[in-house]
Amino acid sequence: MSEIIIAIDGYSSCGKSTLARALAAELTYVYIDSGAMYRAVTLFLEHGIRMDHKPSVDAALEQIHIDFQYGQEGLVTLLNGENVEEGIRSMAVAAKVSPVATIPEVRRALVRQQQALGRGKQIVMDGRDIGTVVFPHAELKIFLTASLEERVRRRSLQLLRKGLSVPDEEIRKNLLERDYIDSTRSDSPLMKAPDAVVLDNTNLTEEEQLLVTVILALTRKRRSIV
Ligand code: CDP
């Protein structure tokens, strides 16, 4: 059977990573969270780097090395060798990541790394431009959606599990702001690839099994024809 690339795109907090993780585990593929890479760059740039000054951004990008480690707590993001999972999931980073992700130099550097990670295929990557820009030839593309209220509810639970109690209103505002910036930026905006399968994930908890099964069936079908 041929190995493939699975690209999952969609708005903030609609369950992309849960689905991508489950798929990667089922297929024994590698899961890559491309959003974590934008979050890690944001964390790094927070140290007083002028984001509107191209040479400063270029110099900072030269100093950034992002890796993923698969440990007992699941996927861990390393920024220059340091575990930054806690920092990159903070609301402070969530508030700044979308503007950082509009910077063309940042996108170019990260897309290059993401494409290198997918060279051997056998990868599930989630993000905003995976099926459109990073892997336009991915054999399976999924565009995931979920209702805003469900997305707020899930993000709130995720934060609570990390000991962070954030008011729903703040979460809702952040998700809407990021959705807006991500889908209206000029460089690789979030959009559904014409050949992506759209899946509504609003009822994932009850339908998770079904959804994963459907996707696995789609995957098998694609793999048998490539
Ligand atoms: O987890 P959540 O869905 O909230 O977001 P994320 O996947 O961690 O991505 C954080 C931010 O990174 C997004 O809001 C985008 O601004 C940016 N991003 C991007 O521009 N392109 C990607 N491929 C992935 C993330």
GROMACS .gro file of C-alpha atoms and ligand atoms in nm:
model
  251
    1MET     CA    1   0.000   0.000   0.000
    2SER     CA    2   0.134   0.349  -0.078
    3GLU     CA    3   0.205   0.589   0.205
    4ILE     CA    4   0.025   0.921   0.202
    5ILE     CA    5   0.009   1.268   0.354
    6ILE     CA    6  -0.307   1.371   0.541
    7ALA     CA    7  -0.371   1.746   0.568
    8ILE     CA    8  -0.625   1.873   0.822
    9ASP     CA    9  -0.721   2.240   0.815
   10GLY     CA   10  -0.987   2.446   0.989
   11TYR     CA   11  -1.070   2.731   1.224
   12SER     CA   12  -0.929   2.766   1.575
   13SER     CA   13  -1.015   2.502   1.830
   14CYS     CA   14  -1.243   2.291   1.614
   15GLY     CA   15  -1.082   1.960   1.715
   16LYS     CA   16  -0.816   1.933   1.444
   17SER     CA   17  -0.544   1.810   1.676
   18THR     CA   18  -0.766   1.549   1.847
   19LEU     CA   19  -0.861   1.409   1.511
   20ALA     CA   20  -0.508   1.430   1.368
   21ARG     CA   21  -0.365   1.255   1.675
   22ALA     CA   22  -0.625   0.976   1.657
   23LEU     CA   23  -0.562   0.925   1.287
   24ALA     CA   24  -0.185   0.922   1.326
   25ALA     CA   25  -0.212   0.667   1.609
   26GLU     CA   26  -0.442   0.443   1.402
   27LEU     CA   27  -0.214   0.456   1.098
   28THR     CA   28   0.115   0.464   1.293
   29TYR     CA   29   0.192   0.789   1.115
   30VAL     CA   30   0.369   1.093   1.260
   31TYR     CA   31   0.148   1.376   1.383
   32ILE     CA   32   0.274   1.732   1.336
   33ASP     CA   33   0.096   2.028   1.498
   34SER     CA   34   0.190   2.315   1.268
   35GLY     CA   35   0.007   2.564   1.493
   36ALA     CA   36   0.254   2.480   1.771
   37MET     CA   37   0.533   2.600   1.541
   38TYR     CA   38   0.366   2.941   1.491
   39ARG     CA   39   0.303   2.957   1.865
   40ALA     CA   40   0.671   2.879   1.940
   41VAL     CA   41   0.790   3.153   1.703
   42THR     CA   42   0.547   3.394   1.872
   43LEU     CA   43   0.688   3.304   2.214
   44PHE     CA   44   1.040   3.369   2.088
   45LEU     CA   45   0.954   3.699   1.915
   46GLU     CA   46   0.793   3.825   2.235
   47HIS     CA   47   1.143   3.898   2.365
   48GLY     CA   48   1.140   4.252   2.230
   49ILE     CA   49   1.180   4.176   1.859
   50ARG     CA   50   1.031   4.435   1.624
   51MET     CA   51   0.792   4.240   1.408
   52ASP     CA   52   0.757   4.518   1.150
   53HIS     CA   53   1.134   4.519   1.089
   54LYS     CA   54   1.219   4.249   0.835
   55PRO     CA   55   1.595   4.217   0.917
   56SER     CA   56   1.514   4.170   1.289
   57VAL     CA   57   1.256   3.903   1.209
   58ASP     CA   58   1.497   3.729   0.970
   59ALA     CA   59   1.774   3.736   1.231
   60ALA     CA   60   1.537   3.596   1.496
   61LEU     CA   61   1.421   3.318   1.264
   62GLU     CA   62   1.785   3.215   1.216
   63GLN     CA   63   1.805   3.154   1.590
   64ILE     CA   64   1.487   2.949   1.619
   65HIS     CA   65   1.496   2.573   1.612
   66ILE     CA   66   1.169   2.388   1.665
   67ASP     CA   67   1.144   2.016   1.734
   68PHE     CA   68   0.878   1.776   1.851
   69GLN     CA   69   0.929   1.506   2.108
   70TYR     CA   70   0.692   1.217   2.163
   71GLY     CA   71   0.685   1.149   2.536
   72GLN     CA   72   0.448   1.019   2.797
   73GLU     CA   73   0.252   1.344   2.795
   74GLY     CA   74   0.206   1.307   2.420
   75LEU     CA   75   0.351   1.549   2.171
   76VAL     CA   76   0.580   1.809   2.325
   77THR     CA   77   0.708   2.117   2.141
   78LEU     CA   78   1.072   2.208   2.191
   79LEU     CA   79   1.202   2.557   2.118
   80ASN     CA   80   1.580   2.549   2.097
   81GLY     CA   81   1.575   2.230   2.302
   82GLU     CA   82   1.344   2.364   2.575
   83ASN     CA   83   0.996   2.223   2.640
   84VAL     CA   84   0.765   2.519   2.573
   85GLU     CA   85   0.428   2.342   2.580
   86GLU     CA   86   0.301   2.547   2.872
   87GLY     CA   87   0.411   2.883   2.735
   88ILE     CA   88   0.282   2.832   2.382
   89ARG     CA   89  -0.067   2.735   2.505
   90SER     CA   90  -0.106   3.051   2.718
   91MET     CA   91  -0.367   3.315   2.637
   92ALA     CA   92  -0.082   3.567   2.600
   93VAL     CA   93   0.055   3.370   2.305
   94ALA     CA   94  -0.296   3.300   2.170
   95ALA     CA   95  -0.353   3.676   2.160
   96LYS     CA   96  -0.041   3.740   1.951
   97VAL     CA   97   0.002   3.435   1.730
   98SER     CA   98  -0.225   3.532   1.441
   99PRO     CA   99  -0.054   3.866   1.369
  100VAL     CA  100   0.283   3.683   1.380
  101ALA     CA  101   0.146   3.423   1.137
  102THR     CA  102   0.074   3.697   0.883
  103ILE     CA  103   0.448   3.775   0.847
  104PRO     CA  104   0.562   3.627   0.513
  105GLU     CA  105   0.919   3.555   0.639
  106VAL     CA  106   0.779   3.354   0.931
  107ARG     CA  107   0.551   3.157   0.702
  108ARG     CA  108   0.828   3.086   0.451
  109ALA     CA  109   1.061   2.953   0.720
  110LEU     CA  110   0.797   2.732   0.881
  111VAL     CA  111   0.648   2.602   0.557
  112ARG     CA  112   0.997   2.494   0.449
  113GLN     CA  113   1.039   2.294   0.773
  114GLN     CA  114   0.691   2.146   0.745
  115GLN     CA  115   0.752   2.033   0.388
  116ALA     CA  116   1.080   1.871   0.494
  117LEU     CA  117   0.894   1.682   0.769
  118GLY     CA  118   0.655   1.544   0.508
  119ARG     CA  119   0.919   1.421   0.266
  120GLY     CA  120   0.879   1.059   0.366
  121LYS     CA  121   0.499   1.089   0.373
  122GLN     CA  122   0.331   0.885   0.656
  123ILE     CA  123   0.237   1.211   0.821
  124VAL     CA  124  -0.079   1.379   0.951
  125MET     CA  125  -0.036   1.756   0.979
  126ASP     CA  126  -0.297   2.004   1.100
  127GLY     CA  127  -0.310   2.380   1.059
  128ARG     CA  128  -0.457   2.648   0.835
  129ASP     CA  129  -0.273   2.615   0.503
  130ILE     CA  130  -0.167   2.252   0.501
  131GLY     CA  131  -0.390   2.136   0.216
  132THR     CA  132  -0.352   2.460   0.019
  133VAL     CA  133   0.014   2.564   0.056
  134VAL     CA  134   0.226   2.318   0.257
  135PHE     CA  135   0.108   2.000   0.087
  136PRO     CA  136  -0.110   2.097  -0.209
  137HIS     CA  137  -0.067   1.742  -0.338
  138ALA     CA  138  -0.167   1.568  -0.012
  139GLU     CA  139  -0.357   1.253  -0.094
  140LEU     CA  140  -0.622   1.324   0.171
  141LYS     CA  141  -0.737   1.671   0.277
  142ILE     CA  142  -0.990   1.735   0.550
  143PHE     CA  143  -1.148   2.069   0.629
  144LEU     CA  144  -1.289   2.048   0.979
  145THR     CA  145  -1.564   2.271   1.115
  146ALA     CA  146  -1.751   2.297   1.446
  147SER     CA  147  -1.998   2.545   1.595
  148LEU     CA  148  -1.851   2.848   1.774
  149GLU     CA  149  -2.012   2.752   2.106
  150GLU     CA  150  -1.866   2.402   2.089
  151ARG     CA  151  -1.525   2.544   2.005
  152VAL     CA  152  -1.542   2.779   2.306
  153ARG     CA  153  -1.655   2.495   2.531
  154ARG     CA  154  -1.370   2.269   2.420
  155ARG     CA  155  -1.102   2.535   2.454
  156SER     CA  156  -1.231   2.625   2.800
  157LEU     CA  157  -1.208   2.260   2.910
  158GLN     CA  158  -0.861   2.227   2.761
  159LEU     CA  159  -0.742   2.534   2.954
  160LEU     CA  160  -0.909   2.416   3.276
  161ARG     CA  161  -0.725   2.086   3.250
  162LYS     CA  162  -0.406   2.293   3.253
  163GLY     CA  163  -0.526   2.478   3.562
  164LEU     CA  164  -0.622   2.796   3.371
  165SER     CA  165  -0.967   2.939   3.428
  166VAL     CA  166  -1.040   3.179   3.141
  167PRO     CA  167  -1.385   3.340   3.100
  168ASP     CA  168  -1.580   3.206   2.799
  169GLU     CA  169  -1.615   3.561   2.668
  170GLU     CA  170  -1.237   3.602   2.646
  171ILE     CA  171  -1.200   3.266   2.471
  172ARG     CA  172  -1.480   3.349   2.225
  173LYS     CA  173  -1.324   3.687   2.146
  174ASN     CA  174  -0.981   3.531   2.086
  175LEU     CA  175  -1.118   3.256   1.860
  176LEU     CA  176  -1.317   3.505   1.652
  177GLU     CA  177  -1.023   3.744   1.623
  178ARG     CA  178  -0.788   3.467   1.513
  179ASP     CA  179  -1.042   3.326   1.266
  180TYR     CA  180  -1.076   3.671   1.114
  181ILE     CA  181  -0.701   3.741   1.086
  182ASP     CA  182  -0.624   3.387   0.966
  183SER     CA  183  -0.883   3.390   0.691
  184THR     CA  184  -0.825   3.745   0.565
  185ARG     CA  185  -0.443   3.768   0.562
  186SER     CA  186  -0.290   3.804   0.216
  187ASP     CA  187  -0.024   3.533   0.256
  188SER     CA  188  -0.178   3.182   0.255
  189PRO     CA  189  -0.512   3.261   0.419
  190LEU     CA  190  -0.715   2.987   0.581
  191MET     CA  191  -0.947   2.844   0.318
  192LYS     CA  192  -1.082   2.511   0.216
  193ALA     CA  193  -0.878   2.345  -0.058
  194PRO     CA  194  -1.110   2.266  -0.351
  195ASP     CA  195  -1.040   1.893  -0.310
  196ALA     CA  196  -1.080   1.883   0.073
  197VAL     CA  197  -1.349   1.675   0.240
  198VAL     CA  198  -1.555   1.892   0.479
  199LEU     CA  199  -1.639   1.735   0.815
  200ASP     CA  200  -1.851   1.897   1.084
  201ASN     CA  201  -1.700   1.807   1.415
  202THR     CA  202  -1.954   1.972   1.646
  203ASN     CA  203  -2.062   1.642   1.800
  204LEU     CA  204  -1.720   1.482   1.806
  205THR     CA  205  -1.755   1.332   2.154
  206GLU     CA  206  -2.045   1.113   2.047
  207GLU     CA  207  -1.932   1.067   1.693
  208GLU     CA  208  -1.559   1.050   1.732
  209GLN     CA  209  -1.545   0.682   1.661
  210LEU     CA  210  -1.764   0.716   1.357
  211LEU     CA  211  -1.568   1.010   1.226
  212VAL     CA  212  -1.235   0.836   1.263
  213THR     CA  213  -1.379   0.528   1.096
  214VAL     CA  214  -1.509   0.732   0.804
  215ILE     CA  215  -1.174   0.898   0.764
  216LEU     CA  216  -0.989   0.571   0.785
  217ALA     CA  217  -1.215   0.434   0.513
  218LEU     CA  218  -1.142   0.741   0.299
  219THR     CA  219  -0.773   0.700   0.372
  220ARG     CA  220  -0.772   0.338   0.261
  221LYS     CA  221  -0.953   0.433  -0.055
  222ARG     CA  222  -0.702   0.705  -0.136
  223ARG     CA  223  -0.406   0.484  -0.053
  224SER     CA  224  -0.528   0.211  -0.282
  225ILE     CA  225  -0.547   0.449  -0.576
  226VAL     CA  226  -0.216   0.633  -0.536
  227CDP     O1  227  -0.521   2.520   1.858
  227CDP     P1  228  -0.583   2.627   1.777
  227CDP     O2  229  -0.678   2.572   1.673
  227CDP     O3  230  -0.644   2.733   1.858
  227CDP     O4  231  -0.467   2.703   1.696
  227CDP     P2  232  -0.328   2.647   1.647
  227CDP     O5  233  -0.346   2.536   1.549
  227CDP     O6  234  -0.242   2.622   1.764
  227CDP     O7  235  -0.271   2.771   1.563
  227CDP     C1  236  -0.240   2.894   1.625
  227CDP     C2  237  -0.232   3.000   1.519
  227CDP     O8  238  -0.121   2.974   1.433
  227CDP     C3  239  -0.352   3.013   1.426
  227CDP     O9  240  -0.456   3.093   1.479
  227CDP     C4  241  -0.287   3.078   1.303
  227CDP    O10  242  -0.275   3.216   1.319
  227CDP     C5  243  -0.148   3.019   1.302
  227CDP     N1  244  -0.133   2.906   1.208
  227CDP     C6  245  -0.114   2.935   1.075
  227CDP    O11  246  -0.118   3.051   1.035
  227CDP     N2  247  -0.090   2.835   0.986
  227CDP     C7  248  -0.087   2.708   1.025
  227CDP     N3  249  -0.061   2.612   0.937
  227CDP     C8  250  -0.110   2.676   1.161
  227CDP     C9  251  -0.134   2.778   1.251
   0.00000   0.00000   0.00000
